[in-house]
Amino acid sequence: MNHIVAVGIGGMIGALLRYGLGLILFHPGAGIPLDTLAANWTGCLLLGWLNAHLPASVLLRSGIGTGMIGSFTTFSTFSVETLTLTQKGDVVMAVIYLLLSFWGGILLVHTGSRLGTKRRNNRC
């Protein structure tokens, strides 16, 4: 139960931080979504640090890693997992995971967008 509370509190903090970052950095028409890029890069840095330097406390890692950083960004988790596969010598699996994540994400965003548009058009 303590882990659920830690993830919940961390998630709330991460979500608020992400929202605040968006308020500061979001600039329509900037080309690159700087707020998302900053969140992803910051999350990668923080999760990398967490995995390397934080004590192995499962409760602390759950609250900060899964909760706070997880709600701040999921790209950091993806990056750590890809690096871990590479460090274990499973480069082929790392590349497959990278390609599946990237192209699968693009495909699913496209699919979700089409489904949402179709539903909206059916309502009218």
PDB file of C-alpha atoms in Angstrom:
ATOM      1  CA  MET A   1       0.000   0.000   0.000  1.00  0.00           C
ATOM      2  CA  ASN A   2       2.889   2.373   0.750  1.00  0.00           C
ATOM      3  CA  HIS A   3       4.128   2.007  -2.834  1.00  0.00           C
ATOM      4  CA  ILE A   4       0.748   3.029  -4.233  1.00  0.00           C
ATOM      5  CA  VAL A   5       0.747   6.137  -2.043  1.00  0.00           C
ATOM      6  CA  ALA A   6       4.344   6.950  -3.047  1.00  0.00           C
ATOM      7  CA  VAL A   7       3.525   6.602  -6.761  1.00  0.00           C
ATOM      8  CA  GLY A   8       0.365   8.679  -6.324  1.00  0.00           C
ATOM      9  CA  ILE A   9       2.120  11.517  -4.504  1.00  0.00           C
ATOM     10  CA  GLY A  10       5.050  11.418  -6.927  1.00  0.00           C
ATOM     11  CA  GLY A  11       2.643  11.361  -9.869  1.00  0.00           C
ATOM     12  CA  MET A  12       0.821  14.409  -8.573  1.00  0.00           C
ATOM     13  CA  ILE A  13       4.087  16.309  -8.164  1.00  0.00           C
ATOM     14  CA  GLY A  14       5.345  15.268 -11.612  1.00  0.00           C
ATOM     15  CA  ALA A  15       2.080  16.221 -13.303  1.00  0.00           C
ATOM     16  CA  LEU A  16       2.113  19.653 -11.663  1.00  0.00           C
ATOM     17  CA  LEU A  17       5.750  20.176 -12.657  1.00  0.00           C
ATOM     18  CA  ARG A  18       4.959  19.173 -16.241  1.00  0.00           C
ATOM     19  CA  TYR A  19       1.989  21.532 -16.365  1.00  0.00           C
ATOM     20  CA  GLY A  20       4.117  24.373 -14.996  1.00  0.00           C
ATOM     21  CA  LEU A  21       6.847  23.695 -17.528  1.00  0.00           C
ATOM     22  CA  GLY A  22       4.252  23.855 -20.295  1.00  0.00           C
ATOM     23  CA  LEU A  23       3.040  27.220 -19.030  1.00  0.00           C
ATOM     24  CA  ILE A  24       6.580  28.572 -19.109  1.00  0.00           C
ATOM     25  CA  LEU A  25       7.906  27.055 -22.340  1.00  0.00           C
ATOM     26  CA  PHE A  26       4.905  26.503 -24.630  1.00  0.00           C
ATOM     27  CA  HIS A  27       5.107  28.801 -27.643  1.00  0.00           C
ATOM     28  CA  PRO A  28       2.603  28.087 -30.435  1.00  0.00           C
ATOM     29  CA  GLY A  29       4.236  28.158 -33.830  1.00  0.00           C
ATOM     30  CA  ALA A  30       7.749  27.547 -32.457  1.00  0.00           C
ATOM     31  CA  GLY A  31       8.103  24.482 -34.701  1.00  0.00           C
ATOM     32  CA  ILE A  32       9.487  22.151 -32.053  1.00  0.00           C
ATOM     33  CA  PRO A  33       7.325  21.656 -28.947  1.00  0.00           C
ATOM     34  CA  LEU A  34       9.954  23.004 -26.563  1.00  0.00           C
ATOM     35  CA  ASP A  35       7.957  22.159 -23.453  1.00  0.00           C
ATOM     36  CA  THR A  36       7.720  18.488 -24.419  1.00  0.00           C
ATOM     37  CA  LEU A  37      11.346  18.342 -25.519  1.00  0.00           C
ATOM     38  CA  ALA A  38      12.450  19.935 -22.243  1.00  0.00           C
ATOM     39  CA  ALA A  39      10.262  17.551 -20.220  1.00  0.00           C
ATOM     40  CA  ASN A  40      11.596  14.510 -22.067  1.00  0.00           C
ATOM     41  CA  TRP A  41      15.225  15.553 -21.802  1.00  0.00           C
ATOM     42  CA  THR A  42      14.875  16.543 -18.149  1.00  0.00           C
ATOM     43  CA  GLY A  43      13.090  13.287 -17.380  1.00  0.00           C
ATOM     44  CA  CYS A  44      15.852  11.316 -19.106  1.00  0.00           C
ATOM     45  CA  LEU A  45      18.493  13.118 -17.072  1.00  0.00           C
ATOM     46  CA  LEU A  46      16.602  12.628 -13.804  1.00  0.00           C
ATOM     47  CA  LEU A  47      15.760   8.963 -14.397  1.00  0.00           C
ATOM     48  CA  GLY A  48      19.335   8.236 -15.446  1.00  0.00           C
ATOM     49  CA  TRP A  49      20.535   9.896 -12.269  1.00  0.00           C
ATOM     50  CA  LEU A  50      17.950   8.056 -10.195  1.00  0.00           C
ATOM     51  CA  ASN A  51      18.991   4.658 -11.535  1.00  0.00           C
ATOM     52  CA  ALA A  52      22.673   5.360 -11.005  1.00  0.00           C
ATOM     53  CA  HIS A  53      22.802   7.195  -7.674  1.00  0.00           C
ATOM     54  CA  LEU A  54      19.660   6.810  -5.603  1.00  0.00           C
ATOM     55  CA  PRO A  55      19.673   4.132  -2.919  1.00  0.00           C
ATOM     56  CA  ALA A  56      17.954   0.924  -3.919  1.00  0.00           C
ATOM     57  CA  SER A  57      14.898   1.812  -1.822  1.00  0.00           C
ATOM     58  CA  VAL A  58      11.962   0.424  -3.785  1.00  0.00           C
ATOM     59  CA  LEU A  59       9.622   2.894  -2.098  1.00  0.00           C
ATOM     60  CA  LEU A  60      11.780   5.898  -3.007  1.00  0.00           C
ATOM     61  CA  ARG A  61      12.351   4.669  -6.556  1.00  0.00           C
ATOM     62  CA  SER A  62       8.627   4.011  -6.985  1.00  0.00           C
ATOM     63  CA  GLY A  63       7.663   7.456  -5.781  1.00  0.00           C
ATOM     64  CA  ILE A  64      10.285   9.418  -7.677  1.00  0.00           C
ATOM     65  CA  GLY A  65      10.844   7.175 -10.711  1.00  0.00           C
ATOM     66  CA  THR A  66       7.458   5.714 -11.539  1.00  0.00           C
ATOM     67  CA  GLY A  67       5.384   8.449  -9.933  1.00  0.00           C
ATOM     68  CA  MET A  68       7.081  11.811 -10.376  1.00  0.00           C
ATOM     69  CA  ILE A  69       9.253  11.221 -13.433  1.00  0.00           C
ATOM     70  CA  GLY A  70       6.709   8.843 -14.956  1.00  0.00           C
ATOM     71  CA  SER A  71       4.000  11.489 -14.878  1.00  0.00           C
ATOM     72  CA  PHE A  72       6.458  14.157 -15.991  1.00  0.00           C
ATOM     73  CA  THR A  73       7.469  12.079 -19.016  1.00  0.00           C
ATOM     74  CA  THR A  74       7.444   8.505 -20.236  1.00  0.00           C
ATOM     75  CA  PHE A  75      10.202   9.110 -22.751  1.00  0.00           C
ATOM     76  CA  SER A  76      12.794   8.913 -19.989  1.00  0.00           C
ATOM     77  CA  THR A  77      11.690   5.388 -19.096  1.00  0.00           C
ATOM     78  CA  PHE A  78      11.842   4.361 -22.745  1.00  0.00           C
ATOM     79  CA  SER A  79      15.357   5.785 -23.034  1.00  0.00           C
ATOM     80  CA  VAL A  80      16.600   3.997 -19.913  1.00  0.00           C
ATOM     81  CA  GLU A  81      15.109   0.706 -21.095  1.00  0.00           C
ATOM     82  CA  THR A  82      16.761   1.071 -24.507  1.00  0.00           C
ATOM     83  CA  LEU A  83      20.112   1.894 -22.902  1.00  0.00           C
ATOM     84  CA  THR A  84      19.779  -1.064 -20.523  1.00  0.00           C
ATOM     85  CA  LEU A  85      19.188  -3.455 -23.429  1.00  0.00           C
ATOM     86  CA  THR A  86      22.260  -2.050 -25.180  1.00  0.00           C
ATOM     87  CA  GLN A  87      24.410  -2.289 -22.051  1.00  0.00           C
ATOM     88  CA  LYS A  88      23.373  -5.928 -21.640  1.00  0.00           C
ATOM     89  CA  GLY A  89      24.685  -6.534 -25.166  1.00  0.00           C
ATOM     90  CA  ASP A  90      21.247  -7.024 -26.677  1.00  0.00           C
ATOM     91  CA  VAL A  91      21.712  -4.381 -29.368  1.00  0.00           C
ATOM     92  CA  VAL A  92      19.358  -6.083 -31.831  1.00  0.00           C
ATOM     93  CA  MET A  93      16.547  -6.085 -29.256  1.00  0.00           C
ATOM     94  CA  ALA A  94      17.320  -2.459 -28.406  1.00  0.00           C
ATOM     95  CA  VAL A  95      16.978  -1.476 -32.070  1.00  0.00           C
ATOM     96  CA  ILE A  96      13.767  -3.491 -32.434  1.00  0.00           C
ATOM     97  CA  TYR A  97      12.361  -1.861 -29.290  1.00  0.00           C
ATOM     98  CA  LEU A  98      13.396   1.572 -30.552  1.00  0.00           C
ATOM     99  CA  LEU A  99      11.761   1.048 -33.941  1.00  0.00           C
ATOM    100  CA  LEU A 100       8.603  -0.527 -32.516  1.00  0.00           C
ATOM    101  CA  SER A 101       8.233   2.254 -29.957  1.00  0.00           C
ATOM    102  CA  PHE A 102       8.791   5.059 -32.430  1.00  0.00           C
ATOM    103  CA  TRP A 103       6.792   3.773 -35.369  1.00  0.00           C
ATOM    104  CA  GLY A 104       4.162   2.137 -33.171  1.00  0.00           C
ATOM    105  CA  GLY A 105       3.714   5.421 -31.332  1.00  0.00           C
ATOM    106  CA  ILE A 106       3.366   7.358 -34.575  1.00  0.00           C
ATOM    107  CA  LEU A 107       0.908   4.787 -35.944  1.00  0.00           C
ATOM    108  CA  LEU A 108      -1.186   4.773 -32.774  1.00  0.00           C
ATOM    109  CA  VAL A 109      -1.274   8.570 -32.561  1.00  0.00           C
ATOM    110  CA  HIS A 110      -2.423   8.632 -36.172  1.00  0.00           C
ATOM    111  CA  THR A 111      -5.004   5.905 -35.514  1.00  0.00           C
ATOM    112  CA  GLY A 112      -6.293   7.635 -32.390  1.00  0.00           C
ATOM    113  CA  SER A 113      -6.534  10.909 -34.259  1.00  0.00           C
ATOM    114  CA  ARG A 114      -8.511   9.313 -37.062  1.00  0.00           C
ATOM    115  CA  LEU A 115     -10.831   7.539 -34.635  1.00  0.00           C
ATOM    116  CA  GLY A 116     -11.384  10.754 -32.693  1.00  0.00           C
ATOM    117  CA  THR A 117     -12.100  12.700 -35.876  1.00  0.00           C
ATOM    118  CA  LYS A 118     -14.495  10.006 -37.082  1.00  0.00           C
ATOM    119  CA  ARG A 119     -16.365  10.026 -33.770  1.00  0.00           C
ATOM    120  CA  ARG A 120     -16.557  13.834 -33.765  1.00  0.00           C
ATOM    121  CA  ASN A 121     -17.880  13.858 -37.341  1.00  0.00           C
ATOM    122  CA  ASN A 122     -20.502  11.216 -36.494  1.00  0.00           C
ATOM    123  CA  ARG A 123     -21.848  13.419 -33.698  1.00  0.00           C
ATOM    124  CA  CYS A 124     -22.515  16.345 -36.015  1.00  0.00           C
TER     125      CYS A 124
END
